[in-house]
Structures are given as C-alpha cells and as structure tokens.
Amino acid sequence: MSEERSLNFIEEIVEEDIAAGKHNGRVLTRFPPEPNGYLHIGHAKSICLNFGLAQKYNGKTNLRFDDTNPVKEDVEYVDSIKEDVKWLGFNWAEELYASDYFDQLYDFAVALIKADLAYVDDSTAEEIAHQKGTPTEPGVPNQYRSRSVEENLQLFADMKAGKYPDGAKVLRAKVDLAAPNMHLRDPLMYRIKHAHHHRTGDAWCIYPMYDFAHGQSDAIENITHSVCTLEFIPHRALYDWFIERLSIFPSKQYEFARLNLNYTVMSKRKLLQLVVEGHVDGWDDPRMPTISGLRRRGYTPASIREFCERIGVAKRENMIDVGLLEFCIREDLNKTAWRRMAVLDPIKCIITNYPEGETEIFTGENNPEAEDGDGSREFPFSRELWIEREDFMEVPPKKFFRLGVGLMVRLKSAYIIKCDSFVKDADGNVTEIHCTYLPESKSGNDTSGINVKGTIHWVSVPHAKTAEVRLYDRLFQVENPQSEEGDFKDYINPNSLHIIPTAYIEPDLANATPGTAIQFMRKGYFTLDKYSTTEKLIFNRTVTLKDGWVKK
RNA sequence: UGCCUGAUAGUAUAAUGGUAGUACGACGGUUUUUGGUACCGUUUGUCUAGGUUCGAAUCCUGGUCGGGCAACCA
C-alpha cells in the first residue's frame, strides 16, 4: 500500500508532539457532546477526527457528555448519542460526564476564590452584560469585584446550599475587564439553577458554565489533544487561564472548521425546530442530516466515515456539496447491494405474441460487481408486464434507447421486444403498450444476432408483489437556508418526500430484510423503512443512481 | 471603529522557499443485457498591490473580502 495521504494540520501537531516526547507520546482525545439533541453529520466529522486520531496514534478516546445545563439535557439524547457513535463503528475508552466532576469543579472554584481569582457577583444578567463593555470599549468593575475572600467563600457556599433563587448571584473569574477578548472580561463560572439534572438529580442548584467545565474536565481526564470547532477559538485563552491558575494537567485545545453541507441545516436548534413543528417525521426522518436519519435513509457507517475522510480537516470555512455524500454511499452500495427489479411508475406492457397463461422463470445475478455475481435469484416472466412509464415515449427523440413504436429494447435477463402500438384512454393518457418478443433472443443464448442499445427492467403482472416506496429529495430548496432572508423554514422543499403508494416489485423482494441495501435496477438504492411490515412493505430511497442521460 | 481567524479550479483538500497535485463535479470517449459500474481523456485555480529572494501559494508590509467574539448556552 503506497498510501501517501498527507497529514491534516491536527495530525501534524500530534506527530510533532509525539516526536518531541510530549506526554511520553501518549494520545488521548475526547468526543464531548452536550446531550441536548441528536447527533448529525457534522458531529460525525468530529467523531471521525477524534477517534481517528487516537486509532492512528495508538491512543484512546473518551466519550464525555458535557452535561452542565440540566434544563436542556435529557437521557433520551444520551442514549441516542451512544447508539450513533457505536453505529458509526467507534469504541470509546471511557463513558464520562462533566457532571461526574461537579464536586471537583466546586473545589476548583473554591481554590480560585481563595486565590482571590473569583468573586460572587449579585448583579443581574443585564447589569453584567452592560458592565462588560463592548468590543471597542473596556468593561468596568462593580462593587462586588472587591469583596473579601472570606465573604466570597461564604456567599459561594450559600449559593451551593440553595439560599438564593435562580439568577440572584453568580460566581465570576477575576480576569481582566478591559481585555480585548470579551471572554476574558470576568467570565461567569457558576450560575444558580434550581433544576433537576438527569444524572445528579437535585443534588446541585449551582451549575458550572461551559468555560469552567470543559477545560477542567479535559485536564481531569488527562486529555492530550482537545479538538473542537472554530467558534471556540476565543475561549482558548480562558481555557488556558483556568488550567494555569489551577495548576492542573495542561490539556491543549485545537480548533478546526465545522462541516457545512448545502441544502440542509446543521444546528441542533434548527433541527429541533423541524422536529417539534412537525416539518419532518422526527429526529430520524430520512431527510434529516442526523446520524439516525441517515441510518434510516440507508446510509452505511462506512460511507459516512469515507465522506468524513474525503472532506478533510482544515481551518477555513467550508460548504460541502451534498453530492459528495451521495457519491460515497453509491460507491459503497455499488459493491455490496443486491440488484432487484421494481417498477415505480407502472404502465402495462403486453407481449402480444407470447402465449396467454404461460410462465417462464429467468435468473439474474445478485450483483454483477461481485466475482461470481454473489449468487442469483429467479423471477417469473409472462405475457403481461409492468414497465416504467418513462421507458416509453409516444414521440421518441433522437437518442432515446427505450420504447416507442418501432423501437426495440431488451427486457433485463429476458427477451428483446419490439414496440408495435399503444393504447390511450379518453384523456389521452397512454394505458397500454403492445409489443412482440423475439423468441430466439432469450437471455443467455441469444441467436437473434440483434443488438439493442437499451435494456429496461420489468415485473410480471400476475406475479408482482407491491410495496410503498418513499422517494426523498433535499430538505431545502436553497444551498444555505440560514443565510437567506427571513426564516430558514421558508425555504423547505415542499417536494422533499414523494410517496408512491403502490410500486410493483419482483417476488423475491418480499424477502428483503431490514438494514439491507438493495439496488432497484436503474432506479437507485433502497432500504426497508423501520415501519415496514410483511403485510405492508415500505422502501426508502437512499439515493438515486447517477444519471448520465440528459434529455435534449 | 476593537480583538481573534481565514483566503489555492465550481466544491473540498495538498504542495511546509524549488515542476501548483488529488478527489468530487462538469464535459468527451471506450466497455457494458443497469443511460449504472469500470477505464481513459479534457476542462477550470494560488484574493490584491508592493517587497525579500537566483527562485514565493509558501516569508514580510499594506489593502480587499469571508467567518467569529459583547448567552446566567455549549
């Protein structure tokens, strides 16, 4: 293997650290989601990066829930996150929670108070915001900033003891109210929230802020490389400040650009809105960019990992074309998915010279990409067939390699047929196509000497089974919904879901199993939906096949 | 009018002072019982103005443009 993929900038940092003997070459990363929503493809990028780094450098990765804000978090989310990370194919070294460290974090805060580096502030949120100044004007200290250590110690203990209502007081770090970096203007460390926490219950009524929990959690776990997204760059100075003042393990933070995918939204807040307001079926709606949505849509873990590998890791803002994701799933499924025939928009095709009541059994390989075809299955042929409506044209254009009066095509794995005529109803819709078949053109021992350009799929009318088929399209009509005028929901694609109540499928498809990808020949890759039953089969279209045929 | 960031084909991503390359896309071709796949080919790029240097995408200076920062969110 001459795999000479160049390193991304974080891998370079890690290699430099290892070469320099930092942490004795030990690499420990972490994936730190807040359990306030479902994971999406953007998280997949972070997961692949963090776990990938550890795998590559013989390290480990912790799964740590950043659960410091009880009012937004829930075990439902914890469970889904664990499921999604596992499904993607990664194993964490330890399952940890920021809430595991509440006692220690409290002690850290007390230590800072004793060092006169933190104080209790009675101001309201508005007052504090005002006193922080603006990016161009420095902040100003208030009377609480000069409270004595003893008073702060007592007040903080009282906060913890529940003596004050929500919002009455906060604990702030005494950093620099004039710092150009707004995050250093005496940031909040603790706030009072008399709220039930999904893990610690009612043990606490004060909760640490992100800035006083994340870096400390990293340090407690001895994380060597704390990788996060660009918007945390301004927090890094604070991250280092706390670690230095506390003299704890010197974890280092590195930032990369988050993934942006076009024609969708990626913020948990917006995704939550889509779910709550019923624009989609739930977090796992196949149109959602969530891991669970992609899974239900038919995406494989390998395809998502490959996608994350291909998009790369850098610091510049990016907007990835969803076409790349589609390429990755097609590439994966092409090698593995079994081929079957299904007619989604049926029109009846009658083989007028084929005996009525007769049936022949034909065989088709499961996958032409596999050496031995990956085995085969049988399907019946008869006088009346369902074919795709779009495979016939009353007035075919020049290079239309399908049916039209006088044109010939091969029926996949069966005979060559020639179109002789068609029938229309009163409204002018074509209802039937009449063809004749060439008996000597039988698939496998064709002696007709005729070569046809087109091959179409078909299903025998009397033998066909039925299924509901759900065709999905992009959820939004514009590339970047959140950058458009007005509400992002104004740009939802009204045709993102097209349901075909009754599609005709070849008999073998009744044996399809959940979680298995199938290629409906010439139509795309499909998978059984989670609500599919043996009585009512439901197929989701994962992705179409690439279509090289453009009309005109 | 502050601070922090970033800028390479349409989209991403390499080149770490020495031939601007790769992938996806697009376009064209060969093969094909999927207008799929596979294979081959073509196309398009260093934000800008200076400077340093034998040599600059890379280093320096100024400008332009994008993103972030003033939540008791993470």
XYZ file of C-alpha atoms (C1' of nucleotides) in Angstrom:
626
model
C 0.000 0.000 0.000
C 1.569 3.253 -1.098
C -0.971 5.293 0.774
C 0.655 8.689 0.999
C -2.233 10.778 2.091
C -0.835 13.973 3.522
C -1.494 14.847 7.131
C -4.107 17.340 8.165
C -2.915 20.128 10.433
C -4.054 18.422 13.608
C -2.270 15.208 12.716
C 0.824 17.321 12.131
C 0.521 18.791 15.605
C 0.090 15.348 17.118
C 3.097 13.994 15.257
C 5.205 16.938 16.358
C 4.132 16.361 19.950
C 4.954 12.683 19.730
C 8.322 13.440 18.164
C 9.029 15.911 20.946
C 8.184 13.291 23.533
C 5.273 15.301 24.901
C 3.170 13.234 27.321
C 5.592 10.376 26.512
C 3.873 10.037 23.171
C 0.515 9.349 24.754
C -2.561 10.480 22.777
C -5.944 10.796 24.470
C -8.775 12.629 22.735
C -12.405 13.016 23.628
C -15.721 13.472 21.904
C -17.730 15.846 24.118
C -21.359 16.290 23.003
C -23.943 18.061 25.091
C -26.876 15.644 25.382
C -29.418 18.164 24.166
C -30.173 16.763 20.730
C -29.353 14.051 18.255
C -26.004 13.741 16.560
C -25.734 14.888 12.957
C -23.280 14.516 10.094
C -21.282 17.447 11.459
C -20.720 15.510 14.663
C -19.664 12.563 12.522
C -16.810 14.695 11.243
C -15.727 15.421 14.803
C -16.169 11.796 15.838
C -14.097 10.528 12.927
C -11.436 13.126 13.683
C -11.194 12.422 17.416
C -11.455 8.649 17.249
C -9.408 8.555 14.056
C -6.574 10.478 15.671
C -6.475 8.048 18.566
C -6.581 4.997 16.309
C -3.815 6.347 14.138
C -1.502 7.152 17.022
C -2.216 4.240 19.343
C -4.245 6.374 21.661
C -7.709 6.324 23.124
C -10.835 8.430 23.002
C -13.280 9.165 25.779
C -16.943 9.807 25.241
C -17.769 12.655 27.567
C -21.175 14.231 27.920
C -20.962 17.937 28.517
C -23.989 17.958 30.754
C -23.678 21.224 32.628
C -27.025 22.723 31.670
C -29.770 20.499 33.082
C -32.661 22.415 31.591
C -31.716 21.472 28.049
C -30.487 17.965 28.531
C -32.059 14.541 28.697
C -31.178 10.835 28.901
C -33.024 10.285 25.633
C -30.231 12.195 23.985
C -27.515 10.401 25.930
C -28.840 7.077 24.719
C -29.143 8.150 21.106
C -25.643 9.599 21.099
C -24.142 6.384 22.402
C -26.046 4.376 19.838
C -24.934 6.625 16.997
C -21.255 6.640 17.933
C -21.281 2.848 18.188
C -23.136 2.513 14.924
C -20.528 4.649 13.213
C -18.057 2.000 14.277
C -16.181 3.598 17.156
C -15.493 2.387 20.668
C -14.745 4.814 23.431
C -12.299 4.069 26.208
C -14.495 5.545 28.927
C -18.021 6.891 29.144
C -17.799 10.031 31.252
C -19.890 13.003 32.225
C -18.937 16.532 33.146
C -21.437 16.061 35.956
C -19.148 13.361 37.362
C -16.805 16.213 38.199
C -19.213 18.578 39.910
C -17.592 18.067 43.312
C -14.126 18.582 41.972
C -15.182 21.567 39.914
C -16.662 23.075 43.046
C -13.351 22.576 44.818
C -11.545 24.199 41.911
C -13.831 27.197 42.231
C -13.167 27.441 45.950
C -9.441 27.328 45.255
C -9.766 30.239 42.853
C -11.791 32.217 45.367
C -9.081 31.617 47.954
C -6.502 32.884 45.479
C -8.675 35.964 45.035
C -9.256 34.988 41.424
C -13.008 34.616 41.667
C -15.848 36.537 43.244
C -19.555 36.362 43.797
C -21.478 38.968 41.852
C -25.051 39.978 42.776
C -25.673 41.876 39.564
C -28.434 40.949 37.165
C -27.636 39.444 33.793
C -28.375 42.775 32.150
C -26.098 44.653 34.505
C -23.276 42.236 33.952
C -23.653 42.428 30.199
C -23.634 46.186 30.409
C -20.608 46.311 32.667
C -18.656 44.104 30.305
C -18.484 46.968 27.844
C -18.374 46.416 24.105
C -15.709 45.112 21.757
C -14.393 48.649 21.383
C -14.911 49.869 24.946
C -13.471 48.212 28.063
C -15.682 46.915 30.811
C -15.919 48.479 34.251
C -15.671 46.780 37.640
C -18.590 46.898 40.047
C -18.664 46.965 43.841
C -18.828 43.154 44.123
C -15.487 42.659 42.469
C -13.676 43.784 45.594
C -15.444 41.510 48.024
C -13.164 39.798 50.511
C -12.104 36.211 50.087
C -13.978 35.287 53.259
C -17.184 36.871 52.054
C -16.891 35.215 48.665
C -16.277 31.854 50.282
C -19.375 32.237 52.426
C -21.544 33.540 49.629
C -20.477 30.762 47.254
C -21.189 28.154 49.929
C -24.611 29.741 50.400
C -25.222 29.608 46.666
C -24.470 25.925 46.720
C -26.647 25.453 49.782
C -29.616 26.813 47.905
C -30.070 30.028 49.838
C -30.676 32.091 46.729
C -33.134 31.948 43.882
C -32.130 31.497 40.240
C -30.271 34.480 38.904
C -29.646 36.090 42.287
C -25.896 35.609 42.184
C -23.146 34.202 40.013
C -19.537 33.297 40.572
C -17.167 35.113 38.269
C -13.493 34.704 37.485
C -11.408 37.787 38.194
C -9.508 38.074 34.947
C -9.477 41.382 33.117
C -12.475 43.610 32.470
C -10.529 45.543 29.845
C -9.335 42.529 27.877
C -9.772 42.877 24.125
C -11.070 39.325 24.172
C -14.583 39.671 25.538
C -14.446 36.182 27.010
C -11.797 37.315 29.448
C -13.905 40.121 30.914
C -14.558 38.327 34.188
C -16.447 35.367 32.746
C -19.155 33.566 34.687
C -18.089 30.322 36.310
C -21.255 29.286 38.100
C -24.912 30.195 37.916
C -27.824 29.230 40.119
C -30.371 26.879 38.574
C -32.816 25.092 40.793
C -33.303 22.454 38.157
C -33.391 18.675 38.130
C -30.364 17.174 36.442
C -30.758 13.931 34.507
C -27.852 12.386 36.389
C -27.240 14.292 39.606
C -30.911 14.797 40.333
C -31.445 17.596 42.844
C -28.049 17.376 44.465
C -26.991 20.664 42.951
C -28.599 24.020 42.407
C -25.493 25.681 41.024
C -24.043 24.526 37.742
C -20.688 25.365 36.132
C -20.612 27.196 32.829
C -19.000 25.644 29.767
C -15.790 27.618 30.279
C -15.421 26.396 33.826
C -16.214 22.796 32.987
C -14.765 21.850 29.661
C -11.083 22.547 30.085
C -11.156 21.256 33.643
C -12.841 18.044 32.508
C -10.167 17.658 29.842
C -7.489 18.171 32.476
C -9.070 15.744 34.933
C -9.100 13.072 32.241
C -5.565 13.974 31.119
C -6.774 14.663 27.588
C -3.734 15.453 25.464
C -5.441 16.974 22.440
C -8.778 18.690 22.920
C -10.165 19.210 19.453
C -13.143 21.477 18.883
C -14.629 23.758 16.258
C -13.598 27.261 15.224
C -16.156 29.164 17.270
C -14.281 28.164 20.400
C -11.108 29.954 19.401
C -11.876 32.984 21.606
C -12.432 30.591 24.515
C -8.953 29.153 24.296
C -7.356 31.963 26.280
C -9.781 31.256 29.096
C -9.293 27.518 28.740
C -5.575 28.046 29.322
C -6.122 30.641 32.047
C -8.107 28.284 34.259
C -5.740 25.391 33.689
C -2.742 27.538 34.611
C -4.299 29.087 37.718
C -5.481 25.705 38.884
C -2.132 24.052 38.081
C -3.854 21.039 36.589
C -2.992 18.808 33.638
C -2.138 21.027 30.654
C -4.595 19.819 28.026
C -4.397 21.855 24.835
C -7.240 22.975 22.649
C -7.098 22.903 18.838
C -9.785 24.152 16.504
C -10.946 23.046 13.062
C -13.706 24.271 10.765
C -17.037 22.604 11.300
C -18.792 20.850 8.447
C -21.395 22.734 6.456
C -23.468 20.766 3.973
C -25.515 22.521 1.346
C -29.295 22.176 1.076
C -29.658 21.426 4.765
C -29.246 22.978 8.184
C -26.896 21.696 10.803
C -27.602 23.486 14.045
C -29.259 21.449 16.751
C -31.581 24.352 17.478
C -32.876 24.400 13.912
C -33.109 20.644 13.653
C -35.077 20.625 16.884
C -37.461 23.162 15.377
C -38.038 20.981 12.333
C -38.890 18.093 14.634
C -41.052 19.984 17.117
C -43.001 21.869 14.469
C -43.630 18.710 12.512
C -41.840 19.610 9.318
C -40.277 16.177 9.500
C -41.144 12.827 10.986
C -38.740 13.074 13.903
C -35.021 13.209 14.534
C -34.589 10.138 12.387
C -36.651 11.324 9.436
C -34.714 10.102 6.397
C -34.400 13.683 5.163
C -32.636 14.832 8.312
C -28.841 15.209 8.330
C -28.813 13.391 11.667
C -26.912 10.140 12.043
C -30.174 8.398 12.851
C -31.837 9.981 9.822
C -29.037 8.909 7.530
C -29.187 5.424 9.005
C -32.925 5.180 8.359
C -32.339 6.583 4.887
C -29.991 3.698 4.162
C -26.568 5.238 4.594
C -23.895 2.883 5.879
C -21.348 3.673 8.597
C -18.559 3.034 6.101
C -19.951 5.564 3.652
C -20.169 8.246 6.317
C -16.649 7.527 7.506
C -15.410 7.707 3.931
C -17.207 11.018 3.489
C -15.552 12.426 6.597
C -12.213 11.249 5.285
C -12.734 12.912 1.918
C -13.888 16.313 3.146
C -10.657 16.793 5.027
C -9.855 18.832 8.093
C -8.747 22.454 7.899
C -9.378 25.833 9.478
C -11.178 27.582 6.670
C -14.930 27.791 6.491
C -16.385 25.358 4.021
C -19.592 24.326 2.344
C -19.535 20.744 1.181
C -21.704 19.666 -1.704
C -24.174 17.016 -0.638
C -23.238 15.346 -3.923
C -20.061 14.131 -2.281
C -22.062 12.350 0.415
C -24.131 10.759 -2.331
C -21.002 9.698 -4.159
C -19.764 7.972 -1.005
C -22.911 5.968 -0.439
C -23.180 4.962 -4.099
C -19.565 3.862 -4.096
C -20.167 1.686 -1.054
C -23.527 0.245 -2.074
C -22.494 -0.458 -5.658
C -20.077 -3.050 -4.350
C -22.462 -4.689 -1.915
C -26.124 -4.138 -2.704
C -28.051 -6.887 -4.432
C -29.860 -5.969 -7.615
C -33.586 -6.381 -7.927
C -36.264 -5.105 -10.279
C -39.030 -2.778 -9.181
C -41.349 -0.622 -11.247
C -42.168 2.632 -9.505
C -44.381 4.322 -12.079
C -46.011 1.413 -13.884
C -47.525 1.101 -17.311
C -48.705 -2.216 -18.706
C -46.755 -3.823 -21.496
C -48.427 -6.717 -23.323
C -46.335 -9.184 -25.284
C -48.932 -9.985 -27.908
C -47.133 -12.980 -29.388
C -46.459 -14.606 -26.023
C -48.911 -17.380 -25.083
C -51.548 -16.460 -22.538
C -51.199 -18.250 -19.237
C -47.611 -19.276 -19.867
C -44.850 -18.537 -17.401
C -41.087 -18.797 -17.730
C -38.558 -18.500 -14.955
C -35.499 -16.368 -15.541
C -32.399 -15.971 -13.444
C -30.469 -12.871 -12.554
C -27.247 -12.494 -10.627
C -27.445 -10.688 -7.330
C -24.597 -8.352 -8.046
C -22.657 -8.010 -11.274
C -19.853 -6.259 -9.383
C -19.069 -9.420 -7.456
C -16.834 -12.119 -8.919
C -19.468 -14.845 -9.001
C -22.384 -12.447 -9.184
C -22.837 -13.034 -5.476
C -25.311 -15.811 -6.270
C -28.582 -15.332 -8.082
C -32.334 -15.354 -7.758
C -35.198 -16.290 -10.046
C -38.135 -14.296 -11.278
C -41.101 -15.166 -13.480
C -41.894 -13.844 -16.931
C -45.323 -13.790 -18.537
C -47.411 -12.170 -21.253
C -48.226 -9.055 -19.269
C -45.513 -6.985 -17.693
C -45.217 -3.801 -15.723
C -42.595 -1.479 -17.101
C -41.591 2.047 -16.196
C -43.796 4.724 -17.742
C -40.745 6.799 -18.583
C -39.338 3.949 -20.646
C -41.894 4.632 -23.373
C -42.401 7.726 -25.459
C -45.057 8.456 -27.996
C -42.657 10.650 -29.901
C -39.180 9.479 -29.006
C -36.320 11.929 -29.519
C -33.176 11.019 -31.453
C -31.143 9.055 -28.942
C -33.911 7.516 -26.905
C -32.760 3.947 -26.361
C -36.043 2.721 -24.961
C -39.547 2.048 -26.266
C -41.535 3.891 -28.881
C -43.420 2.475 -31.809
C -40.917 0.594 -33.938
C -38.167 0.633 -31.284
C -36.614 -2.394 -29.633
C -35.184 -2.935 -26.173
C -34.029 -5.852 -24.128
C -36.043 -6.796 -21.092
C -33.353 -7.348 -18.488
C -32.416 -11.033 -18.239
C -35.210 -11.978 -20.679
C -36.117 -11.254 -24.287
C -35.719 -8.469 -26.781
C -39.070 -6.908 -27.557
C -40.280 -4.576 -30.241
C -42.975 -1.998 -29.677
C -45.803 -2.214 -32.195
C -48.511 0.048 -30.829
C -50.023 1.616 -27.762
C -53.438 2.322 -26.299
C -54.723 5.610 -24.945
C -57.665 6.366 -22.716
C -60.242 9.108 -23.267
C -57.984 11.669 -21.606
C -55.143 10.919 -23.944
C -53.033 9.030 -21.380
C -51.141 6.025 -22.595
C -52.524 2.989 -20.777
C -51.012 0.027 -22.552
C -48.094 -0.747 -24.768
C -48.230 -3.621 -27.189
C -45.055 -5.403 -28.133
C -43.853 -8.586 -29.748
C -40.945 -10.589 -28.445
C -38.137 -12.351 -30.299
C -38.134 -15.966 -29.041
C -34.578 -16.513 -30.275
C -33.255 -13.554 -28.242
C -33.575 -15.312 -24.914
C -31.063 -14.080 -22.421
C -28.052 -16.352 -22.202
C -28.486 -17.990 -25.595
C -29.405 -15.214 -27.917
C -29.197 -16.320 -31.547
C -31.121 -13.386 -32.944
C -27.997 -11.534 -33.941
C -29.715 -8.331 -32.947
C -28.035 -5.749 -30.755
C -30.159 -3.257 -28.931
C -28.918 -0.169 -27.169
C -31.323 -0.207 -24.284
C -32.156 -2.623 -21.531
C -35.101 -1.973 -19.261
C -36.348 -3.526 -16.050
C -39.772 -5.131 -15.687
C -42.003 -7.127 -13.365
C -44.526 -9.778 -14.398
C -48.058 -8.503 -13.751
C -49.601 -11.677 -12.284
C -46.566 -12.368 -10.136
C -45.770 -8.880 -8.924
C -45.784 -8.000 -5.238
C -46.461 -4.473 -4.088
C -44.730 -2.052 -1.794
C -44.910 1.557 -0.751
C -41.877 3.438 -1.939
C -40.723 6.733 -0.457
C -38.606 8.973 -2.609
C -36.636 11.637 -0.822
C -35.163 14.827 -2.123
C -33.182 17.573 -0.425
C -34.964 19.131 2.543
C -34.298 22.708 1.440
C -34.554 24.447 -1.881
C -31.572 26.696 -1.340
C -27.938 25.878 -0.699
C -27.648 27.732 2.562
C -31.050 28.201 4.221
C -29.693 30.019 7.253
C -28.030 32.718 5.177
C -31.242 33.581 3.335
C -33.612 36.395 4.171
C -36.273 35.605 6.735
C -36.971 32.309 8.417
C -34.954 29.325 7.266
C -38.128 27.261 7.265
C -39.483 29.368 4.410
C -37.048 27.509 2.208
C -38.163 23.990 2.976
C -38.563 21.961 -0.192
C -42.280 21.093 -0.432
C -41.395 18.085 -2.569
C -38.759 16.586 -0.320
C -40.879 13.482 0.137
C -42.767 11.752 -2.643
C -44.697 8.672 -1.640
C -45.553 6.006 -4.174
C -48.353 4.018 -2.512
C -48.123 1.073 -4.862
C -44.993 0.118 -6.689
C -44.620 -3.307 -8.286
C -41.682 -5.320 -7.124
C -40.272 -8.662 -8.150
C -41.411 -11.522 -5.890
C -38.049 -12.087 -4.239
C -38.169 -8.595 -2.771
C -40.791 -9.805 -0.320
C -37.851 -11.441 1.460
C -35.991 -8.184 1.955
C -34.637 -7.714 5.443
C -34.352 -4.509 7.457
C -30.995 -2.820 7.327
C -30.096 -4.337 3.975
C -29.479 -2.172 0.953
C -30.941 -3.137 -2.396
C -30.462 -1.603 -5.767
C -33.660 -1.288 -7.737
C -32.042 -1.600 -11.119
C -31.792 1.687 -12.973
C -33.675 3.462 -10.145
C -31.374 3.733 -7.187
C -30.541 2.215 -3.828
C -33.325 1.442 -1.406
C -33.730 0.054 2.057
C -36.645 -1.085 4.185
C -38.045 1.629 6.426
C -38.263 0.963 10.137
C -42.062 0.953 9.924
C -42.134 -1.610 7.130
C -44.052 -4.830 7.877
C -44.516 -8.080 5.978
C -48.091 -7.012 5.250
C -47.017 -3.611 4.007
C -43.513 -3.262 2.725
C -42.077 0.240 2.784
C -38.890 1.065 0.935
C -36.921 4.270 1.409
C -34.827 5.518 -1.442
C -31.338 6.104 -0.119
C -30.017 7.730 -3.266
C -30.670 7.630 -6.971
C -28.250 6.128 -9.415
C -26.103 8.590 -11.233
C -27.992 9.516 -14.368
C -25.797 10.179 -17.371
C -28.739 10.523 -19.703
C -29.860 14.099 -20.081
C -32.775 14.917 -22.331
C -32.266 17.335 -25.226
C -14.453 51.846 14.517
C -11.558 46.817 18.811
C -9.812 41.736 19.138
C -9.424 36.829 17.027
C -9.482 33.888 12.419
C -9.120 32.571 7.486
C -8.395 33.230 1.821
C -5.310 27.630 -3.786
C -10.032 25.175 -10.088
C -17.377 25.075 -9.456
C -16.732 22.400 -4.267
C -13.255 20.500 -0.922
C -8.172 19.477 0.034
C -2.441 19.007 -0.830
C 2.201 21.267 -2.086
C 5.881 23.237 4.822
C 11.198 28.706 -0.273
C 12.353 24.702 -5.804
C 7.533 21.060 -11.679
C 0.645 24.056 -8.414
C -1.232 17.985 -7.412
C -5.564 14.832 -5.770
C -10.788 13.882 -5.147
C -15.849 15.144 -6.207
C -18.419 17.825 -10.174
C -18.786 19.149 -15.397
C -17.626 17.751 -20.447
C -15.973 13.920 -24.090
C -14.683 8.788 -25.217
C -14.130 3.082 -24.572
C -16.572 -1.149 -22.357
C -21.433 -2.705 -20.734
C -28.001 -7.191 -21.014
C -28.456 -1.126 -15.331
C -28.099 5.710 -19.991
C -25.247 2.284 -13.514
C -20.175 0.381 -12.677
C -15.142 0.236 -14.573
C -11.389 2.521 -17.555
C -9.318 6.715 -20.448
C -9.140 11.818 -21.671
C -10.426 17.271 -21.361
C -11.603 21.488 -18.530
C -11.019 25.368 -14.754
C -7.008 27.755 -9.592
C -2.754 30.434 -5.821
C -7.844 37.413 -3.238
C -5.000 42.128 -4.364
C -0.656 45.711 -4.507
C 4.162 46.021 -3.260
C 8.737 43.893 -1.000
C 12.676 39.986 0.267
C 14.949 36.035 -2.885
C 18.509 33.038 -8.210
C 13.508 31.290 -7.161
C 7.269 32.900 -3.399
C 0.845 29.615 -2.948
C 4.554 29.471 0.972
C 8.400 34.726 4.116
C 7.469 40.456 5.073
C 4.234 45.038 4.589
C -0.346 47.384 3.151
C -5.194 46.595 1.276
C -9.732 43.696 -0.007
C -13.188 40.033 1.151
C -15.294 35.975 4.401
C -16.184 33.952 9.407
C -16.222 34.505 14.818
C -16.456 37.378 19.580
C -20.243 41.692 23.924
C -25.818 33.961 26.330
C -26.645 33.120 33.909
C -25.958 28.178 26.004
C -22.394 24.580 24.566
